[in-house]
Structures are given as C-alpha cells and as structure tokens.
Rosetta silent file (secondary structure, phi, psi, omega in degrees, C-alpha in Angstrom):
SEQUENCE: MEITAKGLRNRVGEVLRCVERGETVTVTYRGRPKARLVAIEESPGSATEDKAQSPAFGMWKDRADLADVRAHVRRLRDGRFHAG
SCORE:     score description
SCORE:     0.000 S_00000001
   1 L     0.000  148.365  174.919  -17.271   -8.204  -14.794 S_00000001
   2 E  -133.490  123.189  179.195  -18.737   -9.784  -11.792 S_00000001
   3 E  -121.326  151.368 -151.860  -16.636  -12.123   -9.312 S_00000001
   4 E  -105.088  174.866  156.451  -17.380  -14.038   -6.193 S_00000001
   5 H   -67.026  -44.432  170.729  -14.842  -13.245   -3.406 S_00000001
   6 H   -62.779  -52.906  177.145  -13.437  -16.535   -3.399 S_00000001
   7 H   -45.541  -44.102 -174.707  -12.933  -16.311   -7.724 S_00000001
   8 H   -56.696  -49.607 -170.295  -11.136  -12.954   -6.640 S_00000001
   9 H   -64.574  -44.183 -177.404   -8.808  -14.874   -4.325 S_00000001
  10 H   -64.730  -28.189 -172.418   -8.177  -17.303   -6.875 S_00000001
  11 L  -143.570   49.064  179.375   -7.856  -15.505   -9.883 S_00000001
  12 H   -49.746  -49.781 -158.390   -6.406  -12.050   -8.822 S_00000001
  13 H   -75.118  -40.830 -168.602   -3.758  -11.351  -11.613 S_00000001
  14 H   -50.697  -55.066  171.302   -6.809  -11.898  -14.284 S_00000001
  15 H   -43.134  -56.426  170.988   -8.905   -9.481  -12.527 S_00000001
  16 H   -42.810  -52.217  173.410   -6.183   -6.846  -12.338 S_00000001
  17 H   -67.429  -14.427  174.968   -5.843   -6.937  -15.824 S_00000001
  18 H   -80.722  -46.535 -177.252   -9.276   -6.482  -16.648 S_00000001
  19 H   -67.488  -23.430 -171.752   -9.504   -3.147  -14.364 S_00000001
  20 H   -65.347  -45.829  162.411   -6.151   -2.518  -15.971 S_00000001
  21 H   -54.150  -19.608 -171.585   -8.528   -2.393  -19.472 S_00000001
  22 L   114.696  -22.085 -179.503  -10.593   -0.442  -18.113 S_00000001
  23 L   -58.791  122.364  162.977  -13.495   -2.786  -16.891 S_00000001
  24 L   -64.938   98.394 -172.211  -15.218   -2.429  -13.867 S_00000001
  25 E   -85.362  114.443  177.407  -15.034   -5.528  -11.318 S_00000001
  26 E  -112.265  130.662 -178.315  -17.831   -6.077   -8.949 S_00000001
  27 E  -105.198  133.150  179.630  -17.187   -8.342   -6.229 S_00000001
  28 E  -134.035  145.596  178.488  -19.714  -10.303   -4.596 S_00000001
  29 E  -101.417  110.975 -176.988  -20.231  -12.372   -1.223 S_00000001
  30 L    72.704   19.543 -166.695  -23.330  -14.690   -0.943 S_00000001
  31 L    62.724   15.952  171.533  -24.604  -13.207   -4.264 S_00000001
  32 E  -124.144  145.864 -176.202  -24.972   -9.893   -3.249 S_00000001
  33 E   -57.854  122.435  168.820  -22.471   -7.121   -4.207 S_00000001
  34 E  -109.775  -21.985  178.625  -19.904   -5.863   -1.823 S_00000001
  35 E  -150.859  177.520 -163.292  -17.340   -4.073   -3.477 S_00000001
  36 E  -143.976  134.627 -175.192  -16.604   -2.478   -6.846 S_00000001
  37 E  -118.281  132.357  167.840  -12.703   -2.351   -8.396 S_00000001
  38 L  -120.828  162.488  178.105  -11.804    0.631  -10.727 S_00000001
  39 L   -79.685  139.228  158.383   -8.754    1.682  -12.188 S_00000001
  40 L   -77.212  155.301 -162.331   -7.038    4.467  -10.582 S_00000001
  41 L  -116.548  103.910  177.265   -6.482    7.355  -12.719 S_00000001
  42 L  -115.366  131.830  156.524   -3.148    8.984  -12.329 S_00000001
  43 L   -63.222  142.363 -179.967   -1.016   11.859  -14.306 S_00000001
  44 L   -76.700  127.157 -178.715    2.430   10.754  -14.574 S_00000001
  45 L   109.885  -19.551 -161.422    4.772   12.865  -12.081 S_00000001
  46 H   -87.314   -5.902  177.637    1.711   13.719  -10.160 S_00000001
  47 H   -90.746  -42.610  166.478    2.305   11.449   -6.955 S_00000001
  48 H   -37.558  -31.305 -150.820    6.063   12.691   -7.026 S_00000001
  49 H  -102.842  -56.060  167.664    4.995   15.991   -7.155 S_00000001
  50 H   -30.339  -55.242 -170.391    1.943   15.628   -4.160 S_00000001
  51 H   -52.096  -63.626  167.823    4.738   14.103   -1.937 S_00000001
  52 H   -29.721  -52.684 -168.273    7.162   16.973   -2.450 S_00000001
  53 H   -93.047  -13.914  171.210    4.465   19.408   -1.291 S_00000001
  54 L   -55.269  131.500 -167.249    3.286   17.387    1.872 S_00000001
  55 L   -81.922   13.995  156.057    4.371   19.054    4.987 S_00000001
  56 L   -88.431   10.364 -176.049    5.759   15.699    6.186 S_00000001
  57 L   -74.937  131.951  167.953    8.173   15.698    3.517 S_00000001
  58 L    59.897   26.138 -177.697   11.565   16.322    5.254 S_00000001
  59 L   -85.656  -15.666 -170.256   10.280   16.601    8.521 S_00000001
  60 L  -101.698  -16.109 -170.672   13.173   14.566   10.241 S_00000001
  61 L   -44.536  -41.532 -163.456   15.783   16.324    8.155 S_00000001
  62 L  -103.196   10.833  178.941   17.581   18.378   11.255 S_00000001
  63 L   -77.277  138.559 -171.346   17.339   15.128   13.913 S_00000001
  64 L   -84.498  -30.261 -172.616   20.855   14.390   14.755 S_00000001
  65 L   -94.553    8.100  162.005   20.239   10.953   15.870 S_00000001
  66 L   -96.259   11.524 -167.342   18.845   10.005   12.390 S_00000001
  67 L   -69.742  -27.322 -178.071   22.102   11.157   10.847 S_00000001
  68 L  -116.015  105.274  164.291   23.499    7.315   10.836 S_00000001
  69 H   -60.814  -52.713 -166.066   20.440    5.456    9.767 S_00000001
  70 H   -59.030  -40.552  168.492   21.925    2.122   10.035 S_00000001
  71 H   -51.332  -46.223  178.811   22.843    3.007   13.858 S_00000001
  72 H   -55.468  -46.404  176.763   19.227    4.167   14.067 S_00000001
  73 H   -89.201  -29.981  164.165   17.732    0.979   12.903 S_00000001
  74 H   -47.720  -42.647 -155.919   20.163   -1.300   15.169 S_00000001
  75 H   -72.887  -39.611 -178.329   19.017    0.612   18.099 S_00000001
  76 H   -71.048  -28.635  161.759   15.475   -0.028   17.137 S_00000001
  77 H   -65.086  -36.830 -161.004   16.061   -3.807   16.538 S_00000001
  78 L   -68.615  -19.797 -164.457   17.803   -4.165   19.593 S_00000001
  79 L    84.856  165.320  171.059   14.557   -4.256   21.953 S_00000001
  80 L   -74.720  -24.314  163.409   13.712   -2.715   25.032 S_00000001
  81 L  -119.701   47.264  175.921   16.088   -5.098   26.995 S_00000001
  82 L   -66.115  127.130 -178.637   19.106   -5.705   25.217 S_00000001
  83 L   -71.059  -32.555 -173.434   21.647   -7.435   26.927 S_00000001
  84 L   -95.969    0.000    0.000   24.631   -6.432   24.815 S_00000001
C-alpha cells in the first residue's frame, strides 16, 4: 500500500490495520517515498523478559528518598521556588 503523508494523518487507523495484516505501507511526501511502515514481530513475553534483564531494572530500589513515591512526586511538582 502507498499513502501520502497527509493521507496517513487522516487515515491512521486504516493504515495500522493494514500493517497488522502484514502489509508494508510506503509513505510518500510530494510524490517521493519517505518512510516504510512494517509490523513489529515480537514473541509473547519477550518484552517482559528483556526488561528484567536490563541493567537499569531496579537500579533505584535502595534509595531511601524514593520509599514514599507520592512524597517524591510532590517534591518534584513543587518547583524550584516553592513558597509553601
């Protein structure tokens, strides 16, 4: 399937359904191909396993200032010059 950039904006749901069915969609801009949309092939559960193996997984588990998540978020949202 081939679609213009404007057509992609207006028909994104239809284009995604085509990609889900296995079609490759070429996006054109001013008549020239600019991008190709293809389905992502993932096996079930692989994303979860990959995250658990990441070195960043659980890197802040020992931080005392993050024990109370709500208080931490409140501090972040207070801003730099909180008056209260």
